[in-house]
Short mmCIF file of C-alpha atoms in Angstrom, two decimals:
data_model
loop_
_atom_site.label_atom_id
_atom_site.label_comp_id
_atom_site.label_asym_id
_atom_site.label_seq_id
_atom_site.Cartn_x
_atom_site.Cartn_y
_atom_site.Cartn_z
CA MET M 1 1.75 -4.13 20.42
CA ILE M 2 1.29 -3.73 16.69
CA ALA M 3 -1.63 -5.52 15.04
CA ALA M 4 -1.45 -5.77 11.22
CA GLY M 5 -1.79 -8.57 8.76
CA GLY M 6 -2.97 -9.93 5.43
CA THR M 7 -1.78 -7.68 2.61
CA GLY M 8 1.16 -5.37 2.16
CA GLY M 9 -1.22 -2.43 2.40
CA HIS M 10 -1.80 -3.17 6.10
CA VAL M 11 1.63 -4.57 6.92
CA PHE M 12 4.16 -2.12 5.45
CA PRO M 13 2.68 1.06 6.97
CA ALA M 14 2.72 -0.69 10.38
CA LEU M 15 6.30 -1.81 9.75
CA ALA M 16 7.33 1.80 9.06
CA VAL M 17 5.86 2.87 12.42
CA ALA M 18 7.47 -0.12 14.17
CA GLU M 19 10.90 0.91 12.88
CA GLN M 20 10.44 4.37 14.37
CA LEU M 21 9.29 2.96 17.73
CA LEU M 22 12.27 0.60 17.82
CA ALA M 23 14.66 3.38 16.92
CA ALA M 24 13.34 5.34 19.92
CA GLY M 25 14.25 2.43 22.19
CA ASN M 26 10.84 0.76 22.63
CA ASN M 27 9.91 -2.92 22.58
CA VAL M 28 7.51 -4.09 19.88
CA LEU M 29 5.40 -7.22 19.81
CA TRP M 30 3.63 -7.87 16.49
CA VAL M 31 0.41 -9.83 16.15
CA GLY M 32 -0.49 -11.16 12.70
CA THR M 33 -1.47 -14.28 10.74
CA ALA M 34 0.70 -17.18 9.70
CA ALA M 35 -0.67 -17.01 6.14
CA GLY M 36 -0.09 -13.32 5.58
CA ILE M 37 2.97 -11.50 4.26
CA GLU M 38 3.71 -10.33 7.82
CA SER M 39 4.83 -13.82 8.87
CA ARG M 40 7.84 -13.36 6.56
CA VAL M 41 8.70 -9.67 6.66
CA VAL M 42 8.22 -8.97 10.38
CA PRO M 43 10.65 -11.59 11.73
CA ALA M 44 13.07 -10.57 8.98
CA ALA M 45 12.99 -7.06 10.43
CA GLY M 46 14.00 -8.45 13.80
CA ILE M 47 10.57 -7.89 15.41
CA GLU M 48 8.98 -10.48 17.72
CA PHE M 49 5.99 -12.02 15.93
CA ARG M 50 2.98 -13.96 17.23
CA ASN M 51 0.34 -15.35 14.91
CA ILE M 52 -3.37 -15.64 15.50
CA LYS M 53 -6.08 -17.29 13.38
CA VAL M 54 -8.65 -14.81 12.17
CA SER M 55 -10.41 -14.05 8.90
CA GLY M 56 -13.00 -11.66 7.51
CA PHE M 57 -16.57 -12.24 6.47
CA ARG M 58 -17.26 -9.59 3.81
CA GLY M 59 -17.19 -11.15 0.34
CA LYS M 60 -16.97 -14.69 1.74
CA ASN M 61 -19.29 -17.66 1.35
CA LEU M 62 -21.91 -18.54 3.94
CA PHE M 63 -19.75 -21.04 5.79
CA ARG M 64 -16.87 -18.58 6.12
CA ARG M 65 -19.27 -15.88 7.31
CA LEU M 66 -20.59 -18.15 10.05
CA LEU M 67 -17.06 -19.22 11.07
CA ALA M 68 -15.57 -15.71 11.15
CA PRO M 69 -17.23 -14.48 14.41
CA LEU M 70 -16.08 -17.65 16.24
CA GLN M 71 -12.53 -17.15 14.98
CA LEU M 72 -12.63 -13.50 15.99
CA LEU M 73 -13.75 -14.39 19.49
CA ALA M 74 -10.98 -16.99 19.86
CA ALA M 75 -8.42 -14.50 18.53
CA VAL M 76 -9.55 -11.83 21.02
CA VAL M 77 -8.94 -14.30 23.85
CA VAL M 78 -5.43 -15.11 22.54
CA VAL M 79 -4.51 -11.44 22.16
CA LEU M 80 -6.01 -10.54 25.55
CA ARG M 81 -3.76 -13.12 27.18
CA LEU M 82 -0.77 -11.65 25.37
CA VAL M 83 -1.68 -8.11 26.47
CA ILE M 84 -1.85 -9.20 30.10
CA SER M 85 1.12 -11.58 30.16
CA ARG M 86 3.43 -9.20 28.22
CA ARG M 87 2.25 -6.09 30.05
CA VAL M 88 1.45 -4.34 26.79
CA ALA M 89 1.30 -0.58 27.18
CA CYS M 90 -0.71 0.23 24.06
CA VAL M 91 -2.02 -1.25 20.80
CA PHE M 92 -1.55 0.15 17.28
CA GLY M 93 -3.63 -1.29 14.43
CA THR M 94 -3.72 -0.58 10.69
CA GLY M 95 -7.05 -2.18 9.86
CA GLY M 96 -8.13 -5.65 8.83
CA TYR M 97 -9.34 -8.48 11.07
CA VAL M 98 -6.06 -8.86 12.95
CA SER M 99 -6.53 -5.27 14.12
CA ALA M 100 -10.16 -5.97 14.96
CA ALA M 101 -9.24 -8.79 17.41
CA SER M 102 -6.38 -6.78 18.89
CA GLY M 103 -8.46 -3.61 19.12
CA ILE M 104 -11.20 -5.43 21.03
CA ALA M 105 -8.56 -6.86 23.37
CA ALA M 106 -7.20 -3.35 23.95
CA ILE M 107 -10.67 -2.06 24.79
CA LEU M 108 -11.37 -4.93 27.20
CA SER M 109 -8.03 -4.50 28.94
CA ARG M 110 -8.33 -0.66 28.95
CA LYS M 111 -5.13 -0.14 27.06
CA PRO M 112 -4.75 2.89 24.78
CA LEU M 113 -5.79 2.03 21.19
CA PHE M 114 -4.31 3.80 18.15
CA LEU M 115 -5.58 3.29 14.60
CA GLN M 116 -4.24 4.14 11.17
CA GLU M 117 -6.53 4.17 8.13
CA GLN M 118 -4.76 4.00 4.78
CA ASN M 119 -7.62 4.47 2.31
CA ALA M 120 -9.86 7.30 1.19
CA VAL M 121 -12.84 5.15 2.30
CA ALA M 122 -12.51 3.86 5.85
CA GLY M 123 -12.53 0.09 6.33
CA THR M 124 -14.93 -1.84 8.50
CA THR M 125 -12.43 -2.26 11.39
CA SER M 126 -11.58 1.45 11.46
CA ARG M 127 -15.25 2.43 11.46
CA LEU M 128 -16.13 0.03 14.27
CA LEU M 129 -13.16 0.73 16.50
CA SER M 130 -12.76 4.48 15.91
CA PRO M 131 -15.13 5.55 18.74
CA PHE M 132 -12.86 3.72 21.24
CA ALA M 133 -9.50 4.87 19.85
CA LYS M 134 -7.32 7.39 21.69
CA ARG M 135 -5.91 8.67 18.42
CA ILE M 136 -6.66 7.95 14.75
CA PHE M 137 -4.25 8.70 11.91
CA THR M 138 -5.61 8.99 8.34
CA ALA M 139 -3.97 9.28 4.94
CA TYR M 140 -6.83 11.24 3.34
CA PRO M 141 -9.02 14.11 4.62
CA ASP M 142 -12.55 13.62 5.97
CA VAL M 143 -12.30 9.83 6.09
CA LEU M 144 -13.84 9.31 9.55
CA GLY M 145 -15.43 12.70 10.14
CA ALA M 146 -14.10 15.59 12.23
CA SER M 147 -12.64 14.99 15.69
CA ALA M 148 -9.76 16.26 17.75
CA ARG M 149 -8.65 12.62 17.97
CA ILE M 150 -8.17 12.37 14.19
CA THR M 151 -5.00 13.58 12.45
CA GLN M 152 -4.29 13.46 8.74
CA THR M 153 -0.70 12.29 8.58
CA GLY M 154 -0.52 10.50 5.24
CA ASN M 155 0.46 6.86 5.09
CA PRO M 156 3.61 5.88 6.94
CA LEU M 157 6.37 4.66 4.63
CA ARG M 158 9.78 3.15 5.21
CA GLU M 159 12.66 5.54 5.80
CA GLN M 160 14.15 4.94 2.30
CA PHE M 161 11.22 6.85 0.74
CA SER M 162 12.21 10.09 2.49
CA GLN M 163 15.75 10.05 1.06
CA LEU M 164 14.99 10.08 -2.72
CA PRO M 165 15.76 12.92 -5.18
CA ALA M 166 12.93 14.96 -6.67
CA PRO M 167 11.68 14.16 -10.18
CA ARG M 168 13.62 17.04 -11.81
CA GLU M 169 16.81 15.97 -10.05
CA ARG M 170 16.34 12.48 -11.48
CA LYS M 171 16.23 14.08 -14.95
CA LEU M 172 12.78 12.55 -15.46
CA GLY M 173 11.40 13.30 -18.92
CA GLN M 174 14.84 13.69 -20.52
CA GLY M 175 16.43 11.39 -23.06
CA THR M 176 14.98 8.92 -25.53
CA SER M 177 14.80 5.82 -23.37
CA CYS M 178 11.68 4.91 -21.46
CA THR M 179 10.88 2.62 -18.53
CA VAL M 180 7.30 1.58 -17.71
CA LEU M 181 6.70 0.13 -14.25
CA VAL M 182 3.66 -2.17 -13.76
CA LEU M 183 2.41 -2.75 -10.22
CA GLY M 184 -0.41 -5.18 -9.54
CA GLY M 185 -0.20 -5.01 -5.77
CA SER M 186 1.58 -7.50 -3.47
CA LEU M 187 -0.37 -10.43 -4.98
CA GLY M 188 -0.25 -9.33 -8.60
CA ALA M 189 -3.20 -8.45 -10.88
CA SER M 190 -4.37 -10.84 -13.60
CA LYS M 191 -5.93 -8.12 -15.76
CA LEU M 192 -2.75 -6.06 -15.80
CA ASN M 193 -0.72 -9.24 -16.44
CA GLU M 194 -2.93 -9.93 -19.44
CA VAL M 195 -3.12 -6.46 -21.02
CA LEU M 196 0.18 -4.73 -20.30
CA PRO M 197 2.62 -6.84 -22.39
CA ALA M 198 0.57 -6.29 -25.54
CA ALA M 199 -0.05 -2.60 -24.74
CA ILE M 200 3.69 -1.95 -24.21
CA ALA M 201 4.49 -3.82 -27.43
CA LYS M 202 2.10 -1.53 -29.32
CA LEU M 203 3.73 1.48 -27.69
CA GLY M 204 7.15 0.32 -28.85
CA ALA M 205 6.00 -0.41 -32.40
CA ALA M 206 4.42 3.00 -32.99
CA PRO M 207 6.08 5.59 -35.28
CA GLY M 208 8.36 7.88 -33.34
CA SER M 209 8.67 5.40 -30.47
CA PHE M 210 11.56 5.41 -28.05
CA GLU M 211 15.06 4.21 -28.84
CA LYS M 212 14.94 1.96 -25.77
CA LEU M 213 11.70 0.78 -24.21
CA ARG M 214 11.82 -1.31 -21.04
CA ALA M 215 9.24 -2.73 -18.66
CA ILE M 216 9.51 -3.63 -14.98
CA HIS M 217 6.50 -5.75 -14.13
CA GLN M 218 5.39 -7.02 -10.72
CA SER M 219 3.27 -10.02 -11.61
CA GLY M 220 2.69 -11.92 -8.42
CA VAL M 221 4.02 -15.46 -7.96
CA ARG M 222 1.24 -17.36 -9.67
CA GLU M 223 1.51 -15.75 -13.13
CA GLN M 224 5.16 -14.76 -13.24
CA ARG M 225 6.20 -17.37 -15.83
CA GLN M 226 3.25 -16.61 -18.14
CA VAL M 227 3.99 -12.88 -18.04
CA GLN M 228 7.66 -13.48 -18.78
CA GLN M 229 6.65 -15.59 -21.79
CA ARG M 230 4.24 -12.91 -23.07
CA TYR M 231 6.93 -10.23 -23.06
CA ALA M 232 9.51 -12.54 -24.62
CA SER M 233 7.17 -13.51 -27.44
CA LEU M 234 6.57 -9.82 -28.20
CA GLY M 235 10.24 -8.95 -28.13
CA ILE M 236 9.99 -6.56 -25.20
CA ASP M 237 12.88 -6.05 -22.73
CA ALA M 238 11.06 -6.86 -19.47
CA ASP M 239 12.15 -7.51 -15.93
CA VAL M 240 9.27 -9.56 -14.56
CA ARG M 241 9.29 -10.08 -10.79
CA ALA M 242 6.88 -11.92 -8.52
CA PHE M 243 7.39 -9.23 -5.87
CA ILE M 244 9.48 -6.06 -5.89
CA GLU M 245 11.63 -5.93 -2.77
CA ASP M 246 13.23 -2.53 -3.44
CA MET M 247 10.23 -0.42 -4.34
CA PRO M 248 11.95 2.99 -3.95
CA GLN M 249 14.56 1.99 -6.53
CA ALA M 250 11.96 0.57 -8.94
CA LEU M 251 9.80 3.67 -8.75
CA GLN M 252 12.62 6.19 -9.20
CA SER M 253 13.79 4.32 -12.28
CA ALA M 254 10.34 4.61 -13.95
CA ASP M 255 9.08 7.25 -16.33
CA LEU M 256 5.48 6.09 -15.93
CA VAL M 257 3.67 3.68 -13.58
CA ILE M 258 0.66 1.56 -14.45
CA ALA M 259 -0.85 0.31 -11.20
CA ARG M 260 -3.70 -0.78 -9.06
CA ALA M 261 -4.68 1.93 -6.57
CA GLY M 262 -4.14 0.35 -3.20
CA ALA M 263 -3.40 2.94 -0.55
CA LEU M 264 0.21 1.96 -0.09
CA THR M 265 0.88 2.02 -3.82
CA VAL M 266 -0.59 5.50 -4.19
CA SER M 267 1.44 6.81 -1.24
CA GLU M 268 4.69 5.28 -2.50
CA ILE M 269 4.16 6.76 -5.97
CA CYS M 270 3.65 10.19 -4.35
CA ALA M 271 6.71 9.80 -2.12
CA VAL M 272 8.94 9.23 -5.16
CA GLY M 273 7.06 11.50 -7.58
CA VAL M 274 6.10 9.53 -10.70
CA ALA M 275 3.29 10.03 -13.20
CA ALA M 276 0.74 7.20 -12.95
CA ILE M 277 -2.16 5.56 -14.73
CA PHE M 278 -4.35 3.77 -12.20
CA VAL M 279 -6.59 0.79 -12.91
CA PRO M 280 -8.50 0.39 -9.62
CA TYR M 281 -9.36 -3.13 -8.60
CA PRO M 282 -13.18 -3.18 -9.28
CA HIS M 283 -14.01 -5.67 -6.51
CA ALA M 284 -12.23 -3.85 -3.67
CA ILE M 285 -14.50 -3.50 -0.61
CA ASP M 286 -16.43 -0.23 -0.77
CA ASP M 287 -14.55 0.51 -4.06
CA HIS M 288 -11.87 2.21 -1.99
CA GLN M 289 -9.27 1.93 -4.74
CA SER M 290 -11.27 4.17 -7.03
CA ALA M 291 -11.49 6.77 -4.28
CA ASN M 292 -7.73 6.59 -3.73
CA ALA M 293 -6.98 6.97 -7.45
CA HIS M 294 -9.40 9.84 -8.08
CA TRP M 295 -8.00 11.73 -5.12
CA LEU M 296 -4.58 11.87 -6.83
CA GLN M 297 -6.12 12.50 -10.26
CA ASN M 298 -7.80 15.61 -8.85
CA PHE M 299 -4.33 17.09 -8.32
CA GLY M 300 -3.40 16.50 -11.95
CA ALA M 301 -0.88 13.84 -10.94
CA ALA M 302 -2.54 10.71 -12.39
CA ARG M 303 -5.04 9.28 -14.86
CA VAL M 304 -7.69 6.71 -13.92
CA VAL M 305 -9.01 3.97 -16.20
CA PRO M 306 -11.83 1.70 -14.94
CA GLN M 307 -10.99 -1.95 -15.51
CA ALA M 308 -14.18 -2.41 -17.56
CA GLU M 309 -12.81 0.14 -20.09
CA LEU M 310 -9.27 -1.29 -20.19
CA ASP M 311 -7.90 -2.72 -23.38
CA GLU M 312 -4.44 -2.78 -24.97
CA GLU M 313 -5.22 -0.18 -27.66
CA LYS M 314 -6.64 2.38 -25.23
CA LEU M 315 -3.84 1.87 -22.74
CA ALA M 316 -1.15 2.10 -25.44
CA ASP M 317 -2.68 5.37 -26.66
CA MET M 318 -2.72 6.84 -23.13
CA MET M 319 0.85 5.79 -22.44
CA ARG M 320 2.03 7.21 -25.76
CA ALA M 321 0.33 10.58 -25.13
CA LEU M 322 1.99 10.92 -21.77
CA LEU M 323 5.44 9.60 -22.65
CA GLN M 324 5.79 11.69 -25.82
CA ASP M 325 5.01 14.92 -23.88
CA ARG M 326 7.98 14.84 -21.54
CA ALA M 327 7.20 18.25 -20.01
CA ALA M 328 3.69 17.12 -19.09
CA LEU M 329 5.13 13.89 -17.68
CA LEU M 330 7.48 15.83 -15.44
CA ASP M 331 4.66 18.14 -14.35
CA MET M 332 2.51 15.13 -13.29
CA ALA M 333 5.46 13.66 -11.39
CA GLU M 334 6.04 16.93 -9.51
CA ARG M 335 2.36 17.25 -8.73
CA SER M 336 2.45 13.73 -7.33
CA ARG M 337 5.51 14.49 -5.24
CA ALA M 338 3.79 17.55 -3.79
CA GLN M 339 1.23 15.25 -2.13
CA ALA M 340 3.84 13.19 -0.33
CA ARG M 341 3.94 13.02 3.49
CA PRO M 342 7.43 11.57 4.06
CA GLN M 343 7.41 12.12 7.83
CA ALA M 344 4.16 10.25 8.50
CA ALA M 345 5.78 7.28 10.27
CA ARG M 346 7.77 9.50 12.58
CA GLU M 347 4.77 11.70 13.31
CA ILE M 348 2.58 8.69 14.20
CA ALA M 349 5.27 7.09 16.37
CA ASN M 350 5.85 10.35 18.24
CA SER M 351 2.11 10.77 18.80
CA ILE M 352 1.84 7.23 20.19
CA LEU M 353 4.74 7.88 22.56
CA GLU M 354 3.27 11.17 23.71
CA CYS M 355 -0.21 9.73 24.34
CA GLY M 356 0.72 6.52 26.05
CA SER M 357 3.78 5.00 27.55
CA ALA M 358 5.36 2.63 25.05
CA SER M 359 8.23 1.34 27.12
CA HIS M 360 6.71 -2.14 26.75
CA ALA M 361 4.71 -2.65 23.55
#
């Protein structure tokens, strides 16, 4: 059983592991929420999907905080019935409250529990369930302390990310054209939607600018039309998408990425090898996005700009400095690629299969 839901940051790493388990001939049953992205992408991948009703309490109003424990209890009962009726062999969770309910069900039914923590700061579910887990897989070092049960694997990514050419082979940093990729996460980011069109316009209008300047901008559904209109009014060639389905292709076409610093985004950027400017989401629980971004910055592979300091002039200046020094841009991309862990999904799947029978999952 795989338990993952809510955002792409929880769902896509779990999906990468699911693909490896399926390829090895195992059955996979996925537990998620009807409202999350998993309700669309999991069935589309041919995986059996069951939804439960569960929500968090951190950052919520008083009523939602009071309701959350009752929902969690009801969800545990639902998952426990599934574990028993479907003869589940083990449970794999990637954090969030779907994983909390399923993890508790695994503990109560004495099934092996496996956890994967994507961020540089462990989430609530990972911290609470880690003492009961048979094996824990982390993307960053020293996230949950030292233990023989903890392995730093990196974040599991889809198979396509392990088949891409290196930055130098893509001829990154050569030529006079330039593509800037803007990633606001799976739901978009209003601040990036507001600032980036004007910043890219200033970049294109500067003396010595590029012969061809293009933007690919993931806006989220809600603000897609407004962002399209902003670029059009500024005369910028922009491909504005609510959601980017083929992320490997989008990343390898980019000279520079401007992005939030969700764990999955950081890992995908490393897998491809692209220079990045991160604007961490300031309201992320435990400020985990800042920790993710600074980890990569410490390797010389990225720059970090707090949202409170973000404006179009500053961002345009930063982009210009990077894009006009093509050797430095290539160096950042190669430093980023050096941190990639392309075999993480396979390593996690193999470990699950070694530690517990997964003939029925």
